[in-house]
Coordinates of C-alpha atoms in Angstrom, one line a residue:
M1 CA 82.0 -172.1 7.6
L2 CA 80.3 -168.5 7.7
V3 CA 76.8 -167.0 8.7
A4 CA 75.3 -164.3 8.2
I5 CA 73.3 -163.0 10.9
Q6 CA 70.5 -160.2 10.1
S7 CA 69.5 -158.1 13.4
P8 CA 67.7 -154.9 13.6
E9 CA 71.6 -153.8 15.6
G10 CA 72.9 -154.7 11.8
T11 CA 74.8 -157.9 10.8
K12 CA 77.8 -159.6 11.7
R13 CA 79.3 -162.9 10.6
I14 CA 79.4 -166.1 12.8
E15 CA 82.5 -169.0 12.2
C16 CA 81.1 -172.5 13.1
K17 CA 80.5 -176.1 12.1
S18 CA 77.8 -178.1 10.7
N19 CA 77.9 -180.5 13.2
E20 CA 78.4 -178.1 15.4
S21 CA 75.0 -177.9 18.6
V22 CA 72.4 -175.0 17.9
N23 CA 73.6 -173.9 21.8
S24 CA 76.9 -173.3 21.0
F25 CA 76.3 -171.5 17.8
L26 CA 73.7 -169.5 19.8
S27 CA 76.4 -168.7 22.7
K28 CA 78.2 -167.7 19.6
V29 CA 75.6 -165.6 18.5
Q30 CA 75.5 -163.5 22.2
S31 CA 78.5 -163.3 22.5
A32 CA 79.2 -161.0 19.2
F33 CA 76.3 -159.2 19.8
D34 CA 76.7 -158.6 23.2
V35 CA 72.9 -160.2 23.9
N36 CA 72.2 -159.9 27.6
G37 CA 68.4 -160.7 27.0
D38 CA 65.8 -163.5 25.1
F39 CA 66.4 -163.9 21.3
T40 CA 65.6 -165.8 18.6
I41 CA 66.9 -166.7 15.4
Y42 CA 65.0 -167.7 12.0
K43 CA 65.9 -169.1 9.0
E44 CA 63.7 -167.1 7.4
R45 CA 62.7 -163.1 6.4
N46 CA 59.2 -163.6 8.3
R47 CA 60.1 -165.6 11.0
G48 CA 59.6 -169.0 9.7
N49 CA 61.7 -172.4 11.1
P50 CA 63.0 -170.7 14.1
L51 CA 66.2 -172.6 16.0
V52 CA 65.4 -174.5 18.8
S53 CA 67.5 -174.1 21.9
S54 CA 69.2 -177.7 22.4
D55 CA 72.4 -180.2 22.8
R56 CA 71.2 -182.9 20.6
K57 CA 70.2 -181.1 17.2
N58 CA 73.0 -179.6 15.3
L59 CA 73.5 -177.1 12.3
A60 CA 73.0 -179.8 9.6
Y61 CA 69.5 -180.7 11.0
Y62 CA 68.9 -177.3 10.1
G63 CA 70.4 -177.5 6.4
I64 CA 72.1 -174.5 7.5
K65 CA 75.4 -174.2 4.8
Q66 CA 78.0 -171.8 3.9
G67 CA 76.9 -168.4 3.0
D68 CA 73.7 -169.0 4.6
T69 CA 71.9 -165.9 6.2
L70 CA 69.7 -165.5 9.5
Y71 CA 67.7 -163.5 11.4
M72 CA 67.4 -162.9 14.9
S73 CA 65.0 -160.9 16.7
F74 CA 64.7 -159.8 20.1
Q75 CA 62.0 -160.8 22.9
S76 CA 62.6 -158.7 25.8
S77 CA 66.0 -157.4 25.4
S78 CA 68.4 -155.8 23.7
P79 CA 72.1 -155.5 23.2
G80 CA 73.0 -153.8 26.1
S81 CA 70.5 -155.1 28.7
K82 CA 68.6 -152.8 27.6
P83 CA 64.5 -153.3 27.5
V84 CA 63.1 -153.0 23.9
P85 CA 60.9 -150.5 23.6
M86 CA 57.2 -151.0 22.7
D87 CA 57.3 -148.1 19.9
T88 CA 60.3 -150.8 18.8
M89 CA 58.5 -154.1 18.5
R90 CA 55.3 -152.5 17.3
R91 CA 58.0 -151.1 13.7
E92 CA 59.4 -154.6 14.4
S93 CA 56.2 -156.3 14.2
E94 CA 54.9 -153.7 11.2
G95 CA 57.9 -154.7 9.3
T96 CA 61.6 -154.0 10.7
V97 CA 63.6 -151.1 9.7
A98 CA 66.6 -149.3 11.8
P99 CA 65.7 -148.6 15.2
G100 CA 64.6 -144.5 15.0
L101 CA 63.1 -144.9 11.3
L102 CA 59.9 -145.6 10.2
E103 CA 58.9 -146.8 6.4
D104 CA 57.2 -144.3 4.5
K105 CA 53.6 -144.4 3.7
V106 CA 54.0 -144.2 0.2
D107 CA 57.2 -147.5 0.4
T108 CA 54.5 -149.6 2.7
Y109 CA 51.6 -149.5 -0.2
L110 CA 53.6 -149.6 -2.8
Y111 CA 55.3 -153.1 -1.0
K112 CA 51.2 -154.4 -1.1
Q113 CA 50.7 -153.6 -4.8
S114 CA 51.2 -156.0 -8.0
G115 CA 52.7 -153.1 -9.9
T116 CA 52.9 -155.9 -12.8
I117 CA 51.5 -153.7 -16.5
Q118 CA 48.5 -154.7 -18.2
R119 CA 48.8 -154.9 -21.9
D120 CA 45.5 -154.9 -24.3
R121 CA 44.7 -157.8 -26.6
D122 CA 46.8 -156.8 -29.9
P123 CA 44.6 -157.5 -33.3
K124 CA 47.2 -158.1 -35.4
L125 CA 49.6 -160.8 -33.1
C126 CA 47.1 -162.1 -30.6
Q127 CA 45.2 -165.4 -32.2
H128 CA 42.9 -165.8 -29.2
G129 CA 39.3 -164.5 -27.8
P130 CA 39.0 -161.7 -26.1
K131 CA 39.5 -163.0 -22.5
G132 CA 42.3 -165.2 -23.6
K133 CA 46.0 -164.4 -22.9
C134 CA 49.2 -165.1 -25.0
V135 CA 52.9 -163.8 -25.2
H136 CA 51.9 -160.2 -27.0
C137 CA 49.0 -159.4 -24.1
V138 CA 50.4 -161.1 -20.8
P139 CA 51.2 -158.7 -17.7
V140 CA 54.2 -158.1 -17.5
E141 CA 56.6 -156.7 -14.4
P142 CA 56.7 -153.2 -13.4
Y143 CA 61.4 -153.2 -15.1
N144 CA 60.2 -154.7 -18.1
E145 CA 63.2 -153.4 -20.7
A146 CA 61.7 -152.5 -23.5
Y147 CA 58.2 -151.9 -21.7
L148 CA 60.1 -148.6 -20.1
H149 CA 62.0 -147.8 -23.3
E150 CA 59.1 -147.6 -24.9
Q151 CA 57.8 -145.2 -22.8
N152 CA 61.3 -143.4 -22.3
I153 CA 61.1 -144.1 -18.7
K154 CA 64.9 -143.2 -18.9
H155 CA 65.3 -145.4 -14.8
M156 CA 63.1 -147.9 -12.9
S157 CA 61.3 -146.6 -10.0
F158 CA 63.5 -148.3 -6.8
H159 CA 60.3 -150.6 -6.0
S160 CA 60.6 -152.1 -9.3
Y161 CA 64.5 -152.6 -8.5
L162 CA 63.3 -154.1 -5.6
R163 CA 60.7 -156.7 -7.1
K164 CA 63.5 -157.0 -9.8
L165 CA 65.5 -158.0 -7.8
T166 CA 63.4 -160.2 -5.0
G167 CA 61.6 -162.7 -8.1
G168 CA 62.4 -165.9 -9.4
I169 CA 62.7 -169.1 -8.3
D170 CA 64.3 -167.7 -4.3
K171 CA 62.2 -165.2 -3.9
G172 CA 65.0 -162.8 -3.1
K173 CA 66.3 -165.1 -0.5
F174 CA 69.5 -164.0 -1.3
A175 CA 68.6 -160.8 -2.1
A176 CA 70.5 -158.5 0.4
L177 CA 70.5 -153.9 0.1
E178 CA 74.2 -153.2 1.4
N179 CA 75.0 -150.0 1.9
I180 CA 79.0 -149.5 0.4
S181 CA 81.5 -148.2 3.2
C182 CA 84.6 -146.5 2.5
K183 CA 86.2 -147.1 6.3
I184 CA 88.2 -149.5 7.2
K185 CA 86.3 -151.8 9.7
E186 CA 86.9 -150.8 13.6
G187 CA 87.8 -153.7 16.2
C188 CA 90.1 -155.8 13.7
K189 CA 93.2 -157.4 16.4
E190 CA 94.9 -159.0 13.2
H191 CA 97.6 -156.0 13.0
P192 CA 98.3 -152.3 14.8
P193 CA 96.0 -149.1 13.4
W194 CA 96.1 -147.4 9.9
P195 CA 98.1 -146.6 9.0
Q196 CA 100.6 -148.8 10.9
G197 CA 99.1 -152.1 8.8
I198 CA 95.7 -153.0 7.3
C199 CA 94.4 -156.8 6.3
T200 CA 91.9 -157.8 3.4
K201 CA 89.0 -158.4 6.3
C202 CA 88.8 -155.1 7.2
Q203 CA 90.1 -153.5 4.3
P204 CA 86.6 -151.6 2.3
S205 CA 86.5 -153.1 -1.4
A206 CA 87.5 -150.9 -4.3
I207 CA 84.7 -149.2 -6.2
T208 CA 83.6 -149.0 -9.3
L209 CA 81.1 -146.2 -10.2
N210 CA 78.3 -147.3 -12.1
R211 CA 75.2 -145.4 -13.7
Q212 CA 72.7 -145.9 -11.2
P213 CA 69.6 -147.7 -13.4
Y214 CA 66.8 -147.1 -10.6
R215 CA 65.9 -143.6 -8.9
H216 CA 64.0 -142.9 -5.0
V217 CA 61.6 -140.2 -6.8
D218 CA 60.6 -140.1 -10.4
N219 CA 58.7 -137.5 -10.7
I220 CA 58.9 -134.0 -8.3
V221 CA 55.8 -131.9 -8.7
F222 CA 55.1 -128.3 -7.1
E223 CA 52.0 -128.5 -6.6
N224 CA 51.6 -124.5 -7.7
P225 CA 53.4 -121.7 -9.6
F226 CA 53.2 -119.1 -7.2
L227 CA 55.2 -121.3 -5.1
V228 CA 58.2 -120.8 -7.3
E229 CA 57.2 -117.3 -8.0
R230 CA 57.7 -116.6 -4.8
F231 CA 60.8 -117.9 -4.5
L232 CA 62.3 -116.7 -7.3
N233 CA 61.4 -113.3 -6.3
Y234 CA 64.3 -112.6 -4.3
W235 CA 66.4 -112.9 -7.3
R236 CA 64.6 -110.7 -9.5
C237 CA 64.3 -107.6 -6.7
T238 CA 68.4 -108.3 -5.5
G239 CA 70.3 -110.4 -8.4
H240 CA 71.5 -112.8 -5.7
Q241 CA 71.0 -116.4 -5.8
R242 CA 68.9 -118.4 -3.2
I243 CA 68.5 -121.8 -1.3
G244 CA 65.0 -122.8 -0.1
M245 CA 64.4 -126.1 1.8
L246 CA 61.4 -127.8 -0.2
Y247 CA 58.3 -129.3 2.6
G248 CA 55.8 -131.6 1.5
S249 CA 55.0 -135.4 1.1
Y250 CA 56.0 -138.3 -0.7
E251 CA 53.3 -139.6 -3.0
P252 CA 52.3 -142.7 -5.7
H253 CA 53.1 -141.5 -9.2
K254 CA 50.9 -143.4 -11.3
D255 CA 52.9 -142.5 -14.6
V256 CA 56.0 -144.5 -13.6
P257 CA 55.2 -148.1 -11.6
L258 CA 55.8 -148.6 -8.6
G259 CA 56.9 -144.9 -8.7
I260 CA 57.0 -142.6 -6.1
K261 CA 56.2 -138.7 -6.3
A262 CA 57.6 -136.0 -4.5
T263 CA 55.0 -133.7 -3.8
V264 CA 56.8 -129.8 -2.7
T265 CA 53.7 -127.6 -0.2
A266 CA 55.4 -125.3 0.8
I267 CA 59.8 -123.6 0.2
Y268 CA 61.7 -122.8 3.8
E269 CA 64.3 -120.1 2.9
P270 CA 67.6 -121.0 6.6
P271 CA 69.7 -117.9 7.3
Q272 CA 72.5 -117.6 4.3
E273 CA 74.7 -115.1 2.5
G274 CA 74.2 -115.0 -0.9
S275 CA 75.6 -112.9 -4.2
R276 CA 75.9 -113.5 -7.8
D277 CA 78.3 -115.8 -7.9
F278 CA 78.1 -117.7 -4.5
L279 CA 76.0 -118.8 -1.2
R280 CA 76.6 -119.8 1.8
L281 CA 74.4 -121.7 4.6
L282 CA 74.4 -120.0 7.7
P283 CA 73.7 -121.7 11.1
D284 CA 69.4 -122.2 11.4
E285 CA 68.8 -122.8 15.2
K286 CA 65.2 -122.8 13.9
A287 CA 65.6 -125.9 11.8
D288 CA 64.4 -128.1 14.5
L289 CA 61.6 -126.0 15.4
V290 CA 60.6 -125.6 11.4
D291 CA 60.2 -129.2 11.0
R292 CA 58.3 -129.5 13.8
I293 CA 55.8 -127.1 12.3
A294 CA 55.6 -129.2 9.0
R295 CA 55.4 -132.6 10.9
D296 CA 52.2 -131.7 13.0
L297 CA 51.3 -130.4 9.5
G298 CA 51.4 -133.8 7.8
L299 CA 54.8 -132.4 6.1
V300 CA 58.3 -134.0 5.7
R301 CA 61.4 -131.9 4.1
V302 CA 61.8 -133.7 0.2
G303 CA 64.5 -132.0 -1.2
W304 CA 66.6 -128.3 -1.6
I305 CA 66.2 -125.6 -4.0
F306 CA 69.1 -123.1 -5.6
T307 CA 68.7 -120.5 -8.1
D308 CA 71.6 -120.2 -10.2
L309 CA 70.6 -117.3 -12.5
I310 CA 72.7 -114.9 -14.6
P311 CA 71.1 -111.8 -17.2
E312 CA 70.9 -112.1 -20.5
N313 CA 68.8 -109.4 -22.0
L314 CA 67.2 -107.4 -18.6
Q315 CA 64.4 -105.9 -21.3
K316 CA 63.2 -109.0 -23.0
G317 CA 63.7 -111.1 -19.1
T318 CA 66.4 -113.9 -20.6
V319 CA 69.0 -115.8 -19.0
K320 CA 72.1 -117.0 -19.8
H321 CA 71.6 -121.0 -20.4
I322 CA 75.1 -122.4 -18.7
R323 CA 74.4 -126.0 -17.8
N324 CA 73.6 -128.4 -20.3
I325 CA 76.0 -131.5 -22.1
N326 CA 78.8 -129.4 -22.8
S327 CA 79.7 -127.9 -19.4
H328 CA 77.7 -129.8 -16.8
F329 CA 74.8 -130.1 -15.0
L330 CA 75.7 -130.1 -11.5
S331 CA 79.1 -128.8 -10.3
A332 CA 81.2 -131.8 -8.1
E333 CA 80.7 -129.0 -4.9
E334 CA 76.3 -129.3 -5.7
C335 CA 76.8 -132.7 -5.5
I336 CA 78.5 -133.0 -2.2
M337 CA 76.3 -131.1 -0.7
A338 CA 73.2 -133.2 -2.3
G339 CA 75.0 -136.3 -0.7
Y340 CA 75.1 -134.4 2.3
F341 CA 71.3 -133.3 2.6
Q342 CA 71.1 -137.5 1.2
N343 CA 73.1 -139.2 4.2
K344 CA 70.8 -136.2 6.4
H345 CA 67.7 -137.9 5.9
P346 CA 68.0 -141.5 4.6
N347 CA 65.7 -144.0 3.4
P348 CA 64.1 -146.3 5.4
C349 CA 64.1 -149.8 4.0
K350 CA 63.5 -153.1 5.1
L351 CA 65.3 -155.2 3.2
S352 CA 68.8 -153.6 4.1
P353 CA 70.5 -155.5 7.6
D354 CA 70.9 -151.4 8.4
G355 CA 67.1 -150.5 7.9
Y356 CA 67.8 -147.8 5.5
F357 CA 69.6 -147.4 2.0
G358 CA 69.7 -144.4 0.2
S359 CA 67.6 -141.1 0.4
K360 CA 64.4 -140.0 -0.8
F361 CA 65.5 -136.2 -1.1
V362 CA 65.9 -134.8 -3.9
T363 CA 67.5 -131.5 -5.9
V364 CA 66.0 -128.4 -7.7
C365 CA 68.3 -125.9 -9.5
F366 CA 66.5 -123.4 -10.9
T367 CA 68.5 -121.8 -14.1
G368 CA 68.4 -120.7 -17.5
D369 CA 67.0 -123.7 -20.5
E370 CA 68.3 -123.3 -24.2
N371 CA 65.7 -121.3 -24.9
Q372 CA 67.0 -118.5 -21.9
H373 CA 64.1 -119.2 -20.1
A374 CA 64.4 -119.8 -16.7
H375 CA 63.3 -123.3 -15.3
M376 CA 64.1 -126.1 -12.7
E377 CA 66.1 -129.0 -13.1
G378 CA 65.2 -132.2 -10.5
Y379 CA 68.6 -134.9 -9.6
Q380 CA 69.7 -137.1 -7.3
V381 CA 72.9 -138.3 -6.9
S382 CA 73.7 -142.2 -6.5
N383 CA 73.9 -144.0 -3.9
Q384 CA 77.1 -145.0 -4.6
C385 CA 77.9 -141.1 -4.3
M386 CA 75.7 -140.5 -0.9
A387 CA 78.9 -143.1 -0.3
L388 CA 81.8 -141.3 -0.6
V389 CA 80.5 -137.8 0.8
R390 CA 79.6 -139.6 4.3
D391 CA 82.6 -141.4 4.5
N392 CA 84.8 -137.8 3.2
C393 CA 86.5 -139.6 0.2
L394 CA 85.0 -137.0 -2.1
L395 CA 86.4 -133.3 -3.3
P396 CA 85.8 -130.6 -5.6
T397 CA 88.5 -129.4 -8.2
L398 CA 89.8 -125.9 -8.4
D399 CA 88.1 -124.6 -11.8
A400 CA 86.6 -127.6 -13.3
P401 CA 82.7 -127.8 -12.0
E402 CA 82.6 -130.4 -14.2
L403 CA 84.5 -132.8 -12.1
A404 CA 85.6 -133.8 -8.9
Y405 CA 88.2 -136.0 -7.4
V406 CA 88.5 -139.0 -5.1
R407 CA 90.9 -138.1 -2.1
E408 CA 95.0 -140.2 -1.8
S409 CA 95.0 -142.1 1.3
S410 CA 96.8 -140.5 3.6
N411 CA 98.1 -141.4 7.4
E412 CA 95.1 -140.4 8.7
Q413 CA 92.5 -141.7 6.3
Y414 CA 92.4 -144.9 4.5
V415 CA 90.3 -144.2 0.2
P416 CA 89.2 -147.6 -1.0
D417 CA 90.1 -147.3 -4.7
V418 CA 87.4 -146.1 -7.0
F419 CA 87.0 -146.6 -10.9
Y420 CA 84.8 -145.6 -13.6
K421 CA 84.4 -147.2 -17.2
V422 CA 84.8 -144.8 -20.1
K423 CA 85.3 -145.9 -24.2
D424 CA 88.3 -145.2 -26.0
S425 CA 88.4 -144.5 -29.4
Y426 CA 88.6 -147.8 -30.9
G427 CA 85.1 -148.6 -28.6
N428 CA 87.0 -150.1 -25.7
E429 CA 86.2 -150.3 -22.4
V430 CA 89.0 -148.6 -20.7
I431 CA 88.8 -148.4 -16.8
Q432 CA 90.3 -144.5 -15.4
V433 CA 91.5 -144.1 -11.6
A434 CA 88.2 -141.9 -10.0
R435 CA 91.3 -138.7 -10.5
P436 CA 89.7 -137.0 -11.8
L437 CA 86.2 -137.9 -11.7
P438 CA 83.6 -136.9 -13.9
I439 CA 80.3 -135.8 -12.2
E440 CA 78.1 -137.6 -14.8
Y441 CA 78.8 -141.3 -13.0
L442 CA 77.1 -139.6 -9.9
L443 CA 73.7 -138.2 -11.3
V444 CA 70.1 -139.2 -11.4
D445 CA 67.7 -136.8 -13.2
V446 CA 64.2 -136.1 -11.7
P447 CA 61.6 -134.7 -14.1
V448 CA 60.3 -131.3 -12.2
S449 CA 56.5 -129.8 -14.0
T450 CA 54.0 -127.8 -11.6
P451 CA 50.1 -129.6 -12.1
N452 CA 47.8 -128.5 -15.5
D453 CA 45.1 -127.4 -12.2
P454 CA 47.0 -126.0 -9.7
Q455 CA 46.3 -127.2 -5.8
F456 CA 46.8 -125.0 -2.4
T457 CA 48.1 -127.1 0.2
F458 CA 48.0 -123.3 1.8
F459 CA 45.7 -121.0 1.4
A460 CA 47.0 -118.5 -1.7
D461 CA 44.5 -115.4 -2.8
V462 CA 46.9 -113.1 -5.6
S463 CA 44.8 -110.2 -4.3
K464 CA 46.4 -110.0 -0.7
T465 CA 49.4 -109.4 0.0
P466 CA 51.3 -112.7 1.3
F467 CA 53.2 -112.8 5.0
P468 CA 56.6 -112.1 4.0
I469 CA 58.9 -114.7 3.8
E470 CA 61.9 -115.2 6.9
N471 CA 65.2 -114.5 6.9
R472 CA 64.9 -112.4 3.8
L473 CA 66.7 -108.8 4.8
L474 CA 65.2 -106.8 2.4
D475 CA 63.0 -103.5 2.3
G476 CA 59.3 -104.6 2.9
Q477 CA 59.9 -108.2 3.0
V478 CA 60.9 -109.0 6.9
Q479 CA 58.7 -110.6 9.4
D480 CA 57.9 -108.5 12.4
F481 CA 55.3 -107.2 14.0
P482 CA 54.0 -104.2 11.6
H483 CA 53.9 -107.1 8.9
L484 CA 52.4 -109.0 10.9
V485 CA 49.1 -106.7 11.7
S486 CA 49.1 -105.3 8.0
Y487 CA 48.8 -108.7 7.0
L488 CA 45.8 -109.7 9.3
R489 CA 44.2 -106.8 8.0
Q490 CA 43.2 -107.7 4.3
F491 CA 41.3 -110.5 6.7
N492 CA 37.6 -109.9 7.6
S493 CA 36.1 -111.9 11.0
D494 CA 34.8 -115.3 9.2
Q495 CA 37.8 -115.7 7.2
F496 CA 40.6 -116.7 10.3
L497 CA 41.5 -120.1 9.3
E498 CA 42.4 -119.0 5.1
A499 CA 44.4 -115.8 7.4
M500 CA 46.1 -119.0 9.5
S501 CA 47.3 -120.5 6.7
D502 CA 50.3 -119.3 5.7
F503 CA 53.8 -121.8 5.8
H504 CA 56.2 -118.6 6.6
L505 CA 53.7 -117.3 8.6
L506 CA 52.9 -120.3 11.2
I507 CA 57.2 -119.9 11.4
Y508 CA 57.1 -116.3 13.1
L509 CA 54.4 -117.3 15.1
A510 CA 56.1 -119.6 16.5
T511 CA 59.4 -117.9 17.4
M512 CA 58.2 -114.5 17.3
D513 CA 60.1 -112.1 19.5
L514 CA 57.2 -110.5 21.6
L515 CA 55.1 -113.7 22.5
P516 CA 55.6 -117.0 20.7
L517 CA 53.5 -119.8 20.2
M518 CA 55.3 -123.0 18.9
D519 CA 53.8 -124.6 23.1
D520 CA 50.1 -123.4 21.6
L521 CA 49.7 -124.1 18.2
A522 CA 49.2 -127.8 18.3
P523 CA 45.4 -127.6 17.8
L524 CA 45.5 -124.7 15.1
L525 CA 47.9 -127.1 13.3
E526 CA 45.5 -129.9 13.6
A527 CA 42.9 -127.0 12.2
I528 CA 45.2 -126.1 9.3
R529 CA 46.0 -130.0 8.2
N530 CA 42.0 -131.1 8.5
K531 CA 40.4 -127.7 7.1
D532 CA 38.5 -127.3 10.1
R533 CA 36.8 -124.0 10.3
E534 CA 35.6 -124.8 13.9
L535 CA 38.6 -126.1 15.6
A536 CA 40.6 -122.8 14.2
S537 CA 37.5 -120.6 16.0
K538 CA 37.9 -122.4 18.7
W539 CA 41.9 -121.6 19.3
S540 CA 41.3 -118.1 18.8
R541 CA 39.5 -117.4 21.6
S542 CA 42.5 -118.7 23.2
D543 CA 43.8 -116.8 26.2
R544 CA 47.2 -117.3 24.1
W545 CA 45.7 -115.4 21.2
A546 CA 44.4 -113.2 23.3
T547 CA 47.1 -111.7 24.6
V548 CA 48.1 -111.2 20.8
E549 CA 45.0 -109.4 19.7
H550 CA 45.7 -107.3 22.6
L551 CA 48.9 -106.2 21.4
L552 CA 47.4 -106.2 17.9
D553 CA 44.9 -103.6 18.8
C554 CA 48.1 -101.3 20.7
E555 CA 49.2 -101.6 17.0
G556 CA 46.1 -100.0 16.1
S557 CA 45.0 -102.6 14.4
S558 CA 42.3 -105.6 15.1
A559 CA 42.4 -109.2 15.4
P560 CA 41.4 -111.5 12.6
N561 CA 38.6 -112.1 15.8
S562 CA 37.7 -108.5 15.7
F563 CA 39.3 -107.7 12.0
P564 CA 37.7 -104.2 9.8
T565 CA 34.4 -104.7 8.7
E566 CA 31.9 -102.3 6.5
N567 CA 29.4 -100.4 7.8
A568 CA 25.9 -99.9 7.0
S569 CA 26.9 -97.2 4.5
G570 CA 30.1 -99.1 3.7
A571 CA 32.6 -97.9 4.3
S572 CA 35.4 -99.5 6.4
N573 CA 36.3 -98.7 10.2
E574 CA 39.8 -99.4 9.7
A575 CA 42.1 -98.1 13.0
S576 CA 44.1 -94.9 11.8
D577 CA 47.9 -95.8 10.9
S578 CA 48.9 -92.6 13.3
S579 CA 48.5 -95.1 16.5
L580 CA 51.2 -95.8 18.9
W581 CA 53.9 -98.0 18.0
I582 CA 55.3 -101.4 20.2
C583 CA 59.8 -101.2 20.3
R584 CA 60.1 -104.9 18.5
H585 CA 63.7 -104.6 20.9
C586 CA 62.7 -103.4 24.3
T587 CA 58.2 -104.1 23.7
F588 CA 57.9 -99.9 24.7
L589 CA 54.7 -98.9 23.8
N590 CA 56.0 -95.4 21.7
Q591 CA 54.0 -92.6 20.5
P592 CA 53.0 -92.3 17.4
H593 CA 55.2 -89.4 16.8
T594 CA 58.1 -91.2 17.3
S595 CA 60.6 -93.0 14.7
T596 CA 62.8 -94.2 17.5
C597 CA 61.7 -96.2 21.1
E598 CA 62.3 -93.8 23.6
M599 CA 63.2 -96.2 25.8
C600 CA 65.9 -98.0 24.1
S601 CA 67.0 -95.2 21.8
L602 CA 66.6 -97.9 18.7
P603 CA 64.6 -97.2 15.2
Q604 CA 61.5 -98.2 14.4

């Protein structure tokens, strides 16, 4: 018989007999996982009913049958005789996921919620007292189809889907969230490698595409319209399309049972090339640093956003409505890009043998609506699409953006058959090969909104000119030292925390050519995260910031600790504009009347 063994290193199937001794079975497990240290096999996922090493007891004694799943836990060492780190053991005690992945706080919170939907007593149908319950008012499960249809909820939440899987008499004992694989399993010795041979054991199963009934994120919320307007201003100035990375957090969404919302607090714009009709991302050397700054601020990368806006009437400010049911919502190329990002940001899940399942990473498209106004549409691609993209099976078509194409098998790569169902003219379901493939089978739409009461994680004052956004090569929108000076001059001495509470400013301070501050920013980031004015003021008196103050003084301005203040007559003591300036290429101090550097001859 075959028995599956789940472990933090993956799942493997062991061939054994019911009358086989426990010691013999444990030896097979040790050989399959290449374990040199101590481990324990449990019958239950919560580490219940361990198998005790014995030559007298067999597998039948523990009631192990064909197709059962057992659970493996390393105690003192992991495969390859490497000790298990303390943080791995801590993750196992909190709810095991794959090594290196920690469950999101929102998942840990929702796992503990009952999720049942309370219903009031119906005065027409309920014939009992105020404290009684009947079929018309008893609480229903979060995946109840009638309730979801009544509330116009198109997709159940992911945690509602988990409750549905783990409900019933067996409490989800046989429920496993298996990730789809489109690759040939490695290690099969029964035939030569592909393309010379393949067998049913290592051959990936055919895939029939289905519309995903759940979604990992149920709503996307931009915490204030100011974020969106600043991102959209680039298109307004140039007419070129733009890509941004969304940073924020995942929180419970009260409008959907056991739902999750992605709250966006900042938009980072990576290096890119764009025009009216195309976008191309360039290598980003600062990507890891930006993620590090966001992490210290309590933020994560939750998605990406791009524009697809074509002007219709410049005087009226209208744009063309090009994405609709008659054309496409996302193109095949955009779906592949979304699948790539979702695979880079997997969703940690303790119910999956691999430790992850799906992704919470979202896609937002800025395009024209049916009223020819610019608006946002949110999407995710299905887990099936993620698998096809991860294993390089999906291609865009040349002249039909609404269609994708599944690769055909070649000598270099085996591709499993992919099908989808359609209804013919008689209403009968017909299975077709996914060459080509309608994109709507891969999409899951997610609502996008902004709150009625705007929230501001970072300081935003419309009366002040914000610090320029990174990687914008436009006049007046380049991040450089003169712009830092003019930005800081808008704040007085007691507004240091407000001045520093700008995501784009923090990225510039961490990477500026003159004096990068990344290694010294931790206390400031903590102060911004906790709105701690005293800690921010203490950091402003550090030696590193004193050096920046000196450079600011050389520019003819003053640092936040000595910002221009008003004198008794109400006049401002601002420095003269005709001050010395520092070359941002060689740091030479130049006279105010020169426009090129006297040392390197480069322009100011």
